[in-house]
């Protein structure tokens, strides 16, 4: 059945599927794993980093992008797009233009929800036009609004968007999400450091070969985005491994 | 073929075409000697050969006739191969008894002497301490026309009632037919399919209808075992990551408790470490997918 109704985006199958949109969601699974966690005073974005080709300039392979940078850096909106790189570039450009247009028209920076809604609406338009295919990308959009509350939104190729406390997209996102469901507690995210550790632990579930392949960024209220260096991530990973060992020792003592 | 307004491609019957088709068929029957020669060369190129590693000579009889076995474990696909490499082959000494050399359009290399997990190969091993246990690591694609040849060269045509066969392979989760949406499936997950003579319990739930198994694992090995009444079980891992992936390989772990593998696996924590090392850490960022 699928083979007759999956070539055109504007055709529903008899059982109500839009196969092109579902296939676009498969394209997202071909990208790396990204995780976003919303703490009480912090938002953490972590993504799996794959090595770049030898002759490629690493600076041009960035996954965490700013959508809007404010003069005082009090509020800012950052995003990670996972899926088709070219589609991500196009959507980021449109979103950036929209952020500036909004600021000039309304004299206020965009809220995280506003720009997420804009991106989601754009994606939905491409699931309803003849001759165009959906964007093969999912995004995690984070930032602080001027009320000081941290926000994390996720969009997918169908054009839906939701607010999340913590979420993962990309390869093996399900495994990471299950880990987050088990380990996300109000205590864990109340402390900034614990929120960072939770993001790294979630990524370590699926990232092969540990801390070397993780890129991490945090935003704290009224502070600019901070990218973690490889050393800082290694430190966190060592701490996490120590805590794991101690927890296991305690467990074996208790059972003995 | 015709395209509709909505962009669908449909097969449209064409009355004008049938007359031409009949003419073409007649011409086709008049085969020239060149055609015959081309066909012969192609058949030779696609021949499946089972060779000994050291001497590179072909085996005169089928593999299981030369090395009768009580347990035959086959891994088809890179994730299944990685699972056996780290969990089974590292507990015990395995000696290579032969390898299969075949070419088809899927092959990127014709040289099977330099092996790495990244390249396609099909190698047979037996356990030195118990030579009746044979293992096959097959990471090359065996085309439809080559599957029967492969089976003949490996199994031969004798019945072997005291052999038990275990097959491990992977499939993409979008091939799994179910009323649930693929997004909600707990990929990767394991399903089993067994022949009538296999009496032991499976380590996971059985594959439900209308799902079918494709290619060498099913069309080949499992069907052969069913026909010749050999007890065999196929463990199929449905995953959403078809390339070498840690989570997919670990999804095979329930099989370690099965009767055929239990005695062969000794050190599980060490195996997990070896598996992590096997994972390609130098995988370069694809420019298409971020």
Short mmCIF file of C-alpha atoms in Angstrom, two decimals:
data_model
loop_
_atom_site.label_atom_id
_atom_site.label_comp_id
_atom_site.label_asym_id
_atom_site.label_seq_id
_atom_site.Cartn_x
_atom_site.Cartn_y
_atom_site.Cartn_z
CA UNK A 1 0.00 0.00 0.00
CA UNK A 2 2.76 2.36 0.94
CA UNK A 3 4.32 2.22 -2.50
CA UNK A 4 1.29 3.79 -4.13
CA UNK A 5 0.77 6.66 -1.71
CA UNK A 6 4.26 7.64 -0.71
CA UNK A 7 5.49 9.51 -3.76
CA UNK A 8 3.49 12.70 -3.46
CA UNK A 9 3.43 14.79 -0.33
CA UNK A 10 -0.08 16.02 -0.92
CA UNK A 11 -1.64 12.56 -0.96
CA UNK A 12 -3.00 10.84 2.14
CA UNK A 13 -2.95 7.06 2.20
CA UNK A 14 -6.28 5.30 2.85
CA UNK A 15 -5.35 4.75 6.47
CA UNK A 16 -4.46 8.38 7.04
CA UNK A 17 -0.67 8.42 6.72
CA UNK A 18 1.38 11.12 5.07
CA UNK A 19 4.23 8.83 4.15
CA UNK A 20 6.60 11.54 2.97
CA UNK A 21 6.42 13.19 6.38
CA UNK A 22 7.09 9.88 8.10
CA UNK A 23 10.02 9.21 5.78
CA UNK A 24 11.36 12.69 6.59
CA UNK A 25 11.33 11.65 10.24
CA UNK A 26 13.52 8.69 9.27
CA UNK A 27 15.97 11.14 7.68
CA UNK A 28 16.32 12.84 11.06
CA UNK A 29 17.40 9.53 12.56
CA UNK A 30 20.39 9.54 10.24
CA UNK A 31 21.85 12.56 11.99
CA UNK A 32 23.80 12.57 15.27
CA UNK A 33 22.17 12.44 18.67
CA UNK A 34 21.36 15.73 20.37
CA UNK A 35 19.96 16.26 23.85
CA UNK A 36 18.45 19.33 25.50
CA UNK A 37 17.74 19.74 29.22
CA UNK A 38 15.88 22.58 30.86
CA UNK A 39 17.07 23.22 34.41
CA UNK A 40 15.76 25.72 36.90
CA UNK A 41 18.37 28.34 36.02
CA UNK A 42 20.13 26.79 33.08
CA UNK A 43 19.54 25.14 29.72
CA UNK A 44 21.99 22.53 28.49
CA UNK A 45 22.47 21.46 24.87
CA UNK A 46 24.60 18.44 24.10
CA UNK A 47 25.29 16.86 20.74
CA UNK A 48 27.31 13.95 19.43
CA UNK A 49 30.29 15.18 17.51
CA UNK A 50 31.68 13.13 14.67
CA UNK A 51 35.19 13.75 13.39
CA UNK A 52 35.47 16.01 10.36
CA UNK A 53 37.41 15.11 7.26
CA UNK A 54 41.12 15.94 7.46
CA UNK A 55 41.05 18.84 5.05
CA UNK A 56 37.77 20.27 6.26
CA UNK A 57 37.70 23.44 8.36
CA UNK A 58 36.17 22.39 11.64
CA UNK A 59 34.77 25.84 12.35
CA UNK A 60 32.34 25.48 9.46
CA UNK A 61 30.86 22.32 10.96
CA UNK A 62 28.89 23.80 13.81
CA UNK A 63 25.75 22.24 15.17
CA UNK A 64 24.74 24.68 17.89
CA UNK A 65 23.68 27.95 16.25
CA UNK A 66 22.40 31.24 17.57
CA UNK A 67 19.10 32.40 16.17
CA UNK A 68 19.16 35.72 17.91
CA UNK A 69 21.89 37.41 19.87
CA UNK A 70 20.85 40.33 21.98
CA UNK A 71 23.00 43.36 22.68
CA UNK A 72 22.98 42.95 26.41
CA UNK A 73 23.10 39.17 26.10
CA UNK A 74 20.32 39.00 28.61
CA UNK A 75 18.12 36.98 26.34
CA UNK A 76 19.26 34.81 23.53
CA UNK A 77 17.85 31.95 21.50
CA UNK A 78 19.98 29.03 20.42
CA UNK A 79 19.15 25.94 18.45
CA UNK A 80 20.40 22.56 17.30
CA UNK A 81 19.09 21.15 14.02
CA UNK A 82 19.48 17.46 13.34
CA UNK A 83 18.87 15.83 9.96
CA UNK A 84 19.69 17.15 6.49
CA UNK A 85 22.39 19.81 6.84
CA UNK A 86 21.26 21.86 3.85
CA UNK A 87 17.67 21.98 5.07
CA UNK A 88 18.91 23.13 8.46
CA UNK A 89 20.88 25.98 6.92
CA UNK A 90 17.85 27.23 4.98
CA UNK A 91 15.54 27.13 7.99
CA UNK A 92 18.10 28.81 10.28
CA UNK A 93 18.50 31.65 7.79
CA UNK A 94 14.76 32.19 7.57
CA UNK A 95 14.44 32.10 11.36
CA UNK A 96 17.25 34.62 11.80
CA UNK A 97 15.64 37.03 9.36
CA UNK A 98 12.34 36.62 11.18
CA UNK A 99 13.99 37.41 14.53
CA UNK A 100 15.33 40.70 13.18
CA UNK A 101 12.12 41.56 11.42
CA UNK A 102 10.21 41.00 14.65
CA UNK A 103 12.64 43.20 16.58
CA UNK A 104 12.32 46.04 14.09
CA UNK A 105 8.55 45.84 13.89
CA UNK A 106 7.65 45.28 17.51
CA UNK A 107 10.83 46.69 19.11
CA UNK A 108 11.07 43.57 21.30
CA UNK A 109 13.22 40.48 20.82
CA UNK A 110 11.39 37.28 19.93
CA UNK A 111 10.31 34.89 22.63
CA UNK A 112 11.50 31.32 22.29
CA UNK A 113 7.94 30.18 21.71
CA UNK A 114 7.37 32.72 18.95
CA UNK A 115 10.36 31.70 16.88
CA UNK A 116 9.61 28.02 17.46
CA UNK A 117 6.08 28.58 16.19
CA UNK A 118 7.48 30.37 13.16
CA UNK A 119 9.82 27.49 12.33
CA UNK A 120 7.08 24.92 12.90
CA UNK A 121 4.65 26.82 10.67
CA UNK A 122 7.28 27.01 7.95
CA UNK A 123 7.84 23.27 8.18
CA UNK A 124 4.13 22.55 8.05
CA UNK A 125 3.73 24.65 4.90
CA UNK A 126 6.16 22.32 3.17
CA UNK A 127 4.01 19.30 4.03
CA UNK A 128 1.05 20.79 2.21
CA UNK A 129 2.52 22.16 -1.03
CA UNK A 130 2.62 20.33 -4.30
CA UNK A 131 6.09 19.78 -5.68
CA UNK A 132 7.96 20.44 -2.44
CA UNK A 133 9.17 17.89 0.01
CA UNK A 134 9.16 18.34 3.82
CA UNK A 135 12.27 19.59 5.61
CA UNK A 136 14.18 16.58 6.88
CA UNK A 137 15.11 18.18 10.19
CA UNK A 138 14.12 18.23 13.83
CA UNK A 139 15.21 21.07 16.07
CA UNK A 140 15.80 21.71 19.75
CA UNK A 141 15.31 25.41 20.44
CA UNK A 142 16.41 26.82 23.78
CA UNK A 143 16.68 30.18 25.44
CA UNK A 144 15.53 32.47 28.18
CA UNK A 145 12.62 34.84 27.77
CA UNK A 146 12.60 38.27 29.34
CA UNK A 147 10.69 36.86 32.29
CA UNK A 148 13.86 34.93 33.10
CA UNK A 149 12.27 31.52 32.63
CA UNK A 150 14.30 28.96 30.64
CA UNK A 151 12.56 27.29 27.69
CA UNK A 152 13.18 24.19 25.61
CA UNK A 153 11.12 23.44 22.50
CA UNK A 154 11.33 20.64 19.98
CA UNK A 155 10.04 20.68 16.38
CA UNK A 156 9.88 17.82 13.88
CA UNK A 157 9.42 17.52 10.07
CA UNK A 158 5.64 17.43 10.35
CA UNK A 159 5.60 20.95 11.75
CA UNK A 160 4.49 20.11 15.29
CA UNK A 161 6.21 21.75 18.22
CA UNK A 162 6.06 21.17 21.94
CA UNK A 163 7.73 22.44 25.08
CA UNK A 164 9.83 19.87 26.89
CA UNK A 165 11.63 19.56 30.21
CA UNK A 166 14.22 17.37 28.50
CA UNK A 167 14.33 15.72 25.09
CA UNK A 168 16.58 14.07 22.56
CA UNK A 169 16.55 13.96 18.74
CA UNK A 170 18.52 12.11 16.08
CA UNK A 171 20.06 8.66 16.11
CA UNK A 172 18.95 6.46 19.03
CA UNK A 173 16.89 9.32 20.43
CA UNK A 174 14.49 6.82 21.97
CA UNK A 175 17.20 5.29 24.14
CA UNK A 176 18.30 8.71 25.35
CA UNK A 177 14.72 9.78 26.04
CA UNK A 178 14.13 6.63 28.12
CA UNK A 179 17.27 7.39 30.09
CA UNK A 180 16.07 10.95 30.70
CA UNK A 181 12.66 9.73 31.81
CA UNK A 182 14.31 7.53 34.40
CA UNK A 183 16.85 10.06 35.64
CA UNK A 184 15.26 13.50 35.28
CA UNK A 185 14.23 14.58 38.76
CA UNK A 186 13.49 18.01 40.16
CA UNK A 187 16.56 17.66 42.39
CA UNK A 188 18.74 16.76 39.44
CA UNK A 189 17.93 19.93 37.57
CA UNK A 190 17.79 22.30 40.49
CA UNK A 191 21.59 22.32 40.57
CA UNK A 192 23.28 23.62 37.39
CA UNK A 193 26.15 21.16 37.63
CA UNK A 194 23.80 18.23 38.03
CA UNK A 195 21.87 19.30 34.92
CA UNK A 196 25.12 19.37 32.94
CA UNK A 197 26.06 15.94 34.23
CA UNK A 198 22.63 14.58 33.33
CA UNK A 199 23.06 15.77 29.73
CA UNK A 200 26.48 14.16 29.46
CA UNK A 201 25.29 10.91 31.03
CA UNK A 202 22.37 10.79 28.62
CA UNK A 203 24.68 11.22 25.63
CA UNK A 204 27.15 8.65 26.93
CA UNK A 205 24.38 6.08 26.68
CA UNK A 206 24.57 6.20 22.90
CA UNK A 207 27.80 7.96 21.94
CA UNK A 208 30.50 5.50 21.13
CA UNK A 209 33.93 6.19 22.61
CA UNK A 210 32.95 8.61 25.33
CA UNK A 211 33.64 12.25 26.07
CA UNK A 212 35.82 12.94 23.05
CA UNK A 213 32.78 12.83 20.80
CA UNK A 214 30.53 15.18 22.76
CA UNK A 215 29.92 18.88 22.17
CA UNK A 216 28.22 20.74 25.01
CA UNK A 217 26.85 24.25 25.49
CA UNK A 218 25.06 25.87 28.39
CA UNK A 219 23.11 29.08 28.82
CA UNK A 220 22.57 30.55 32.23
CA UNK A 221 20.20 33.38 32.98
CA UNK A 222 21.64 36.77 31.93
CA UNK A 223 24.81 35.18 30.62
CA UNK A 224 26.01 34.46 27.08
CA UNK A 225 26.22 30.96 25.66
CA UNK A 226 29.18 29.00 26.98
CA UNK A 227 30.69 26.23 24.86
CA UNK A 228 32.54 23.59 26.86
CA UNK A 229 36.08 22.77 25.83
CA UNK A 230 37.15 19.17 25.36
CA UNK A 231 39.05 19.34 28.66
CA UNK A 232 36.04 20.55 30.62
CA UNK A 233 33.92 17.74 29.16
CA UNK A 234 36.59 15.18 30.06
CA UNK A 235 36.56 16.48 33.64
CA UNK A 236 32.81 16.04 33.83
CA UNK A 237 33.07 12.53 32.33
CA UNK A 238 35.72 11.53 34.91
CA UNK A 239 33.51 12.82 37.71
CA UNK A 240 30.56 10.87 36.33
CA UNK A 241 32.62 7.68 36.14
CA UNK A 242 33.80 8.18 39.72
CA UNK A 243 30.25 8.63 40.93
CA UNK A 244 29.22 5.49 39.04
CA UNK A 245 31.97 3.46 40.69
CA UNK A 246 31.03 4.76 44.13
CA UNK A 247 27.39 3.93 43.54
CA UNK A 248 28.32 0.41 42.46
CA UNK A 249 30.55 -0.08 45.51
CA UNK A 250 27.70 1.01 47.76
CA UNK A 251 25.38 -1.42 46.00
CA UNK A 252 27.74 -4.36 46.43
CA UNK A 253 28.30 -3.45 50.10
CA UNK A 254 24.56 -3.38 50.70
CA UNK A 255 23.99 -6.73 49.02
CA UNK A 256 26.90 -8.23 50.97
CA UNK B 1 4.41 4.08 -16.99
CA UNK B 2 2.40 7.22 -16.56
CA UNK B 3 2.46 10.10 -14.10
CA UNK B 4 -0.68 11.53 -12.57
CA UNK B 5 -1.35 15.15 -11.71
CA UNK B 6 -0.36 14.51 -8.10
CA UNK B 7 3.02 13.11 -8.99
CA UNK B 8 2.24 9.42 -8.51
CA UNK B 9 3.86 7.02 -10.94
CA UNK B 10 1.47 4.31 -12.08
CA UNK B 11 1.78 1.43 -14.47
CA UNK B 12 -0.63 2.05 -17.28
CA UNK B 13 -1.51 -0.76 -19.71
CA UNK B 14 -0.67 0.16 -23.28
CA UNK B 15 -2.40 -1.56 -26.15
CA UNK B 16 0.07 -0.20 -28.67
CA UNK B 17 2.91 -1.84 -26.79
CA UNK B 18 1.80 -5.49 -26.82
CA UNK B 19 2.40 -5.96 -30.52
CA UNK B 20 5.94 -4.70 -30.24
CA UNK B 21 6.57 -6.91 -27.21
CA UNK B 22 5.69 -10.03 -29.17
CA UNK B 23 8.18 -9.10 -31.87
CA UNK B 24 10.87 -8.45 -29.31
CA UNK B 25 10.34 -11.84 -27.72
CA UNK B 26 10.89 -13.62 -31.00
CA UNK B 27 14.12 -11.74 -31.59
CA UNK B 28 15.27 -12.56 -28.11
CA UNK B 29 14.92 -16.26 -28.76
CA UNK B 30 17.44 -16.05 -31.54
CA UNK B 31 20.48 -15.94 -29.25
CA UNK B 32 23.82 -15.29 -30.82
CA UNK B 33 27.00 -17.09 -29.74
CA UNK B 34 28.22 -13.78 -28.35
CA UNK B 35 25.21 -13.61 -26.06
CA UNK B 36 25.92 -17.12 -24.89
CA UNK B 37 29.55 -16.25 -24.20
CA UNK B 38 28.59 -13.12 -22.27
CA UNK B 39 26.12 -15.15 -20.24
CA UNK B 40 28.77 -17.77 -19.49
CA UNK B 41 31.28 -15.12 -18.40
CA UNK B 42 28.74 -13.49 -16.17
CA UNK B 43 27.89 -16.82 -14.55
CA UNK B 44 31.58 -17.47 -13.94
CA UNK B 45 32.02 -14.02 -12.41
CA UNK B 46 29.08 -14.58 -10.09
CA UNK B 47 30.16 -18.04 -9.02
CA UNK B 48 30.34 -18.68 -5.30
CA UNK B 49 33.55 -20.43 -4.29
CA UNK B 50 34.47 -21.84 -0.91
CA UNK B 51 38.23 -21.75 -0.40
CA UNK B 52 40.77 -22.74 2.21
CA UNK B 53 42.67 -19.74 3.64
CA UNK B 54 46.23 -21.02 3.35
CA UNK B 55 46.12 -22.86 0.06
CA UNK B 56 43.38 -20.81 -1.66
CA UNK B 57 42.10 -24.06 -3.16
CA UNK B 58 38.44 -24.89 -3.39
CA UNK B 59 36.88 -27.35 -1.04
CA UNK B 60 35.99 -30.53 -2.92
CA UNK B 61 32.91 -31.25 -0.88
CA UNK B 62 30.52 -28.97 0.99
CA UNK B 63 31.79 -27.37 4.17
CA UNK B 64 29.55 -29.31 6.54
CA UNK B 65 30.47 -32.57 4.86
CA UNK B 66 34.15 -31.87 5.41
CA UNK B 67 33.64 -30.52 8.93
CA UNK B 68 30.61 -32.21 10.44
CA UNK B 69 29.21 -30.12 13.25
CA UNK B 70 26.70 -30.22 16.05
CA UNK B 71 26.32 -26.43 16.30
CA UNK B 72 26.37 -24.04 13.36
CA UNK B 73 26.09 -20.35 14.19
CA UNK B 74 25.76 -17.87 11.33
CA UNK B 75 25.91 -14.09 11.61
CA UNK B 76 24.75 -12.15 8.57
CA UNK B 77 25.18 -8.38 8.47
CA UNK B 78 27.69 -6.13 10.21
CA UNK B 79 25.86 -5.75 13.53
CA UNK B 80 25.35 -9.50 13.93
CA UNK B 81 29.01 -10.05 12.97
CA UNK B 82 30.18 -7.51 15.57
CA UNK B 83 28.05 -9.25 18.21
CA UNK B 84 29.63 -12.65 17.56
CA UNK B 85 33.10 -11.11 17.30
CA UNK B 86 32.96 -9.48 20.71
CA UNK B 87 30.85 -11.93 22.70
CA UNK B 88 31.60 -15.35 21.24
CA UNK B 89 34.87 -15.21 19.35
CA UNK B 90 36.72 -13.63 22.22
CA UNK B 91 35.91 -16.47 24.59
CA UNK B 92 37.93 -19.34 23.17
CA UNK B 93 40.28 -19.99 20.31
CA UNK B 94 38.69 -20.13 16.88
CA UNK B 95 40.47 -21.45 13.83
CA UNK B 96 39.55 -20.45 10.34
CA UNK B 97 38.46 -23.37 8.15
CA UNK B 98 37.58 -21.51 4.98
CA UNK B 99 36.06 -18.46 3.40
CA UNK B 100 33.55 -17.80 0.65
CA UNK B 101 34.56 -15.74 -2.32
CA UNK B 102 31.79 -14.20 -4.36
CA UNK B 103 31.17 -11.13 -6.45
CA UNK B 104 28.01 -9.22 -7.21
CA UNK B 105 27.05 -5.63 -7.91
CA UNK B 106 27.00 -4.85 -4.18
CA UNK B 107 30.66 -5.65 -3.67
CA UNK B 108 33.03 -2.74 -3.35
CA UNK B 109 36.03 -5.00 -3.20
CA UNK B 110 36.98 -8.26 -4.86
CA UNK B 111 40.00 -8.79 -2.63
CA UNK B 112 39.02 -10.90 0.35
CA UNK B 113 42.56 -11.23 1.70
CA UNK B 114 42.61 -7.95 3.60
CA UNK B 115 39.77 -8.17 6.02
CA UNK B 116 38.39 -5.51 8.27
CA UNK B 117 34.95 -5.24 9.82
CA UNK B 118 34.27 -2.44 7.38
CA UNK B 119 34.76 -4.60 4.30
CA UNK B 120 32.54 -7.39 3.15
CA UNK B 121 33.63 -10.96 3.81
CA UNK B 122 32.28 -14.41 4.60
CA UNK B 123 34.51 -16.55 6.80
CA UNK B 124 33.98 -19.89 8.53
CA UNK B 125 35.61 -20.81 11.85
CA UNK B 126 35.58 -23.79 14.17
CA UNK B 127 36.32 -23.87 17.87
CA UNK B 128 39.71 -25.46 18.47
CA UNK B 129 38.67 -27.05 21.74
CA UNK B 130 35.48 -28.44 20.20
CA UNK B 131 35.68 -28.67 16.40
CA UNK B 132 32.04 -29.62 16.07
CA UNK B 133 31.08 -25.99 16.72
CA UNK B 134 31.24 -23.95 13.53
CA UNK B 135 30.74 -20.23 13.19
CA UNK B 136 30.15 -18.19 10.04
CA UNK B 137 30.72 -14.44 9.86
CA UNK B 138 29.07 -13.14 6.71
CA UNK B 139 29.11 -9.42 6.14
CA UNK B 140 28.90 -9.50 2.35
CA UNK B 141 25.64 -9.41 0.46
CA UNK B 142 24.78 -12.69 -1.23
CA UNK B 143 22.60 -11.95 -4.26
CA UNK B 144 19.41 -13.89 -5.02
CA UNK B 145 21.00 -15.93 -7.79
CA UNK B 146 23.98 -16.80 -5.58
CA UNK B 147 22.09 -17.92 -2.50
CA UNK B 148 21.43 -21.46 -3.77
CA UNK B 149 25.09 -21.87 -4.73
CA UNK B 150 26.16 -20.65 -1.27
CA UNK B 151 23.84 -23.14 0.39
CA UNK B 152 25.08 -26.01 -1.74
CA UNK B 153 28.71 -25.18 -1.05
CA UNK B 154 28.11 -24.82 2.67
CA UNK B 155 25.43 -27.35 3.52
CA UNK B 156 25.64 -29.75 0.62
CA UNK B 157 22.76 -32.07 -0.04
CA UNK B 158 22.93 -34.51 2.85
CA UNK B 159 20.58 -34.37 5.77
CA UNK B 160 22.21 -33.60 9.07
CA UNK B 161 19.83 -34.31 11.88
CA UNK B 162 22.26 -33.76 14.74
CA UNK B 163 23.18 -30.25 13.68
CA UNK B 164 21.54 -27.27 15.30
CA UNK B 165 21.65 -24.01 13.37
CA UNK B 166 21.39 -20.51 14.83
CA UNK B 167 21.20 -17.49 12.52
CA UNK B 168 21.59 -13.86 13.57
CA UNK B 169 20.73 -10.96 11.32
CA UNK B 170 19.37 -7.41 11.25
CA UNK B 171 16.66 -5.60 9.38
CA UNK B 172 15.46 -1.99 9.32
CA UNK B 173 12.50 -1.38 11.61
CA UNK B 174 10.50 0.18 8.78
CA UNK B 175 10.26 -3.32 7.25
CA UNK B 176 8.36 -4.51 10.32
CA UNK B 177 4.67 -4.65 9.53
CA UNK B 178 2.48 -3.77 12.46
CA UNK B 179 -0.61 -1.78 13.24
CA UNK B 180 1.42 0.49 15.55
CA UNK B 181 3.30 3.41 14.04
CA UNK B 182 7.04 2.81 13.62
CA UNK B 183 7.77 5.77 15.86
CA UNK B 184 6.36 3.99 18.87
CA UNK B 185 8.23 0.70 18.35
CA UNK B 186 10.96 -0.02 20.92
CA UNK B 187 13.72 -0.27 18.30
CA UNK B 188 16.03 -2.12 18.41
CA UNK B 189 14.08 -5.27 19.31
CA UNK B 190 14.55 -8.98 18.71
CA UNK B 191 12.20 -11.41 16.97
CA UNK B 192 12.67 -15.11 16.34
CA UNK B 193 11.59 -17.55 13.64
CA UNK B 194 12.27 -21.27 13.93
CA UNK B 195 11.89 -24.47 11.96
CA UNK B 196 9.48 -27.20 12.94
CA UNK B 197 12.21 -29.43 14.37
CA UNK B 198 13.58 -26.77 16.72
CA UNK B 199 12.20 -27.73 20.13
CA UNK B 200 14.04 -25.38 22.50
CA UNK B 201 12.36 -22.16 23.62
CA UNK B 202 13.35 -18.99 21.78
CA UNK B 203 15.02 -16.15 23.70
CA UNK B 204 12.48 -13.62 22.52
CA UNK B 205 8.99 -13.43 21.04
CA UNK B 206 8.34 -15.05 17.68
CA UNK B 207 7.94 -13.04 14.49
CA UNK B 208 4.27 -12.36 13.89
CA UNK B 209 2.49 -12.56 10.56
CA UNK B 210 2.45 -10.93 8.00
CA UNK B 211 6.15 -10.26 8.48
CA UNK B 212 8.59 -12.25 6.39
CA UNK B 213 12.34 -12.67 6.45
CA UNK B 214 14.33 -11.91 3.32
CA UNK B 215 17.57 -12.89 1.62
CA UNK B 216 20.14 -15.46 2.64
CA UNK B 217 19.05 -15.94 6.26
CA UNK B 218 15.54 -16.94 5.29
CA UNK B 219 15.27 -17.76 1.61
CA UNK B 220 18.48 -19.64 2.06
CA UNK B 221 19.37 -21.11 5.37
CA UNK B 222 16.07 -21.29 7.23
CA UNK B 223 14.14 -22.70 4.27
CA UNK B 224 16.88 -25.26 3.68
CA UNK B 225 16.76 -26.33 7.34
CA UNK B 226 12.97 -26.59 7.28
CA UNK B 227 13.03 -28.76 4.15
CA UNK B 228 15.78 -31.05 5.47
CA UNK B 229 14.23 -31.15 8.97
CA UNK B 230 17.25 -29.56 10.67
CA UNK B 231 16.44 -27.71 13.92
CA UNK B 232 17.21 -24.07 13.25
CA UNK B 233 16.31 -20.70 14.72
CA UNK B 234 16.71 -17.24 13.24
CA UNK B 235 17.08 -14.21 15.52
CA UNK B 236 16.17 -11.04 13.69
CA UNK B 237 16.98 -7.65 15.20
CA UNK B 238 14.80 -4.81 13.93
CA UNK B 239 16.76 -1.60 14.28
CA UNK B 240 16.60 1.96 13.07
CA UNK B 241 20.36 2.26 12.63
CA UNK B 242 21.58 -0.11 9.93
CA UNK B 243 25.26 0.72 10.17
CA UNK B 244 27.49 -0.60 12.97
CA UNK B 245 25.85 0.62 16.16
CA UNK B 246 26.46 -0.20 19.82
CA UNK B 247 22.82 -0.31 20.85
CA UNK B 248 21.81 -2.56 17.96
CA UNK B 249 24.59 -5.03 18.73
CA UNK B 250 23.65 -5.08 22.41
CA UNK B 251 20.05 -5.90 21.45
CA UNK B 252 21.30 -9.40 20.60
CA UNK B 253 22.34 -9.99 24.22
CA UNK B 254 19.26 -12.09 25.23
CA UNK B 255 20.58 -14.79 22.86
CA UNK B 256 23.54 -15.35 25.17
CA UNK B 257 21.23 -17.33 27.44
CA UNK B 258 20.22 -19.75 24.67
CA UNK B 259 21.40 -23.35 24.80
CA UNK B 260 23.64 -23.02 21.76
CA UNK B 261 25.50 -19.90 22.90
CA UNK B 262 25.52 -20.29 26.67
CA UNK B 263 28.48 -22.64 26.75
CA UNK B 264 30.47 -20.53 24.32
CA UNK B 265 30.37 -17.20 26.15
CA UNK B 266 32.60 -16.68 29.16
CA UNK B 267 33.39 -13.11 29.95
CA UNK B 268 30.54 -10.69 29.30
CA UNK B 269 31.93 -7.44 30.82
CA UNK B 270 35.15 -7.88 28.89
CA UNK B 271 33.17 -8.53 25.74
CA UNK B 272 31.32 -5.25 26.17
CA UNK B 273 34.65 -3.43 26.34
CA UNK B 274 35.87 -5.19 23.19
CA UNK B 275 32.64 -4.24 21.46
CA UNK B 276 33.12 -0.58 22.29
CA UNK B 277 36.58 -0.70 20.76
CA UNK B 278 35.23 -2.33 17.60
CA UNK B 279 32.94 0.61 17.00
CA UNK B 280 34.41 2.86 14.39
CA UNK B 281 35.61 5.89 16.24
CA UNK B 282 36.98 7.49 13.14
CA UNK B 283 33.65 7.78 11.47
CA UNK B 284 33.85 11.01 9.58
CA UNK B 285 30.98 13.48 9.74
CA UNK B 286 28.69 13.02 6.78
CA UNK B 287 28.18 16.33 5.06
CA UNK B 288 24.62 15.51 4.12
CA UNK B 289 23.38 14.72 7.61
CA UNK B 290 24.22 16.87 10.58
#
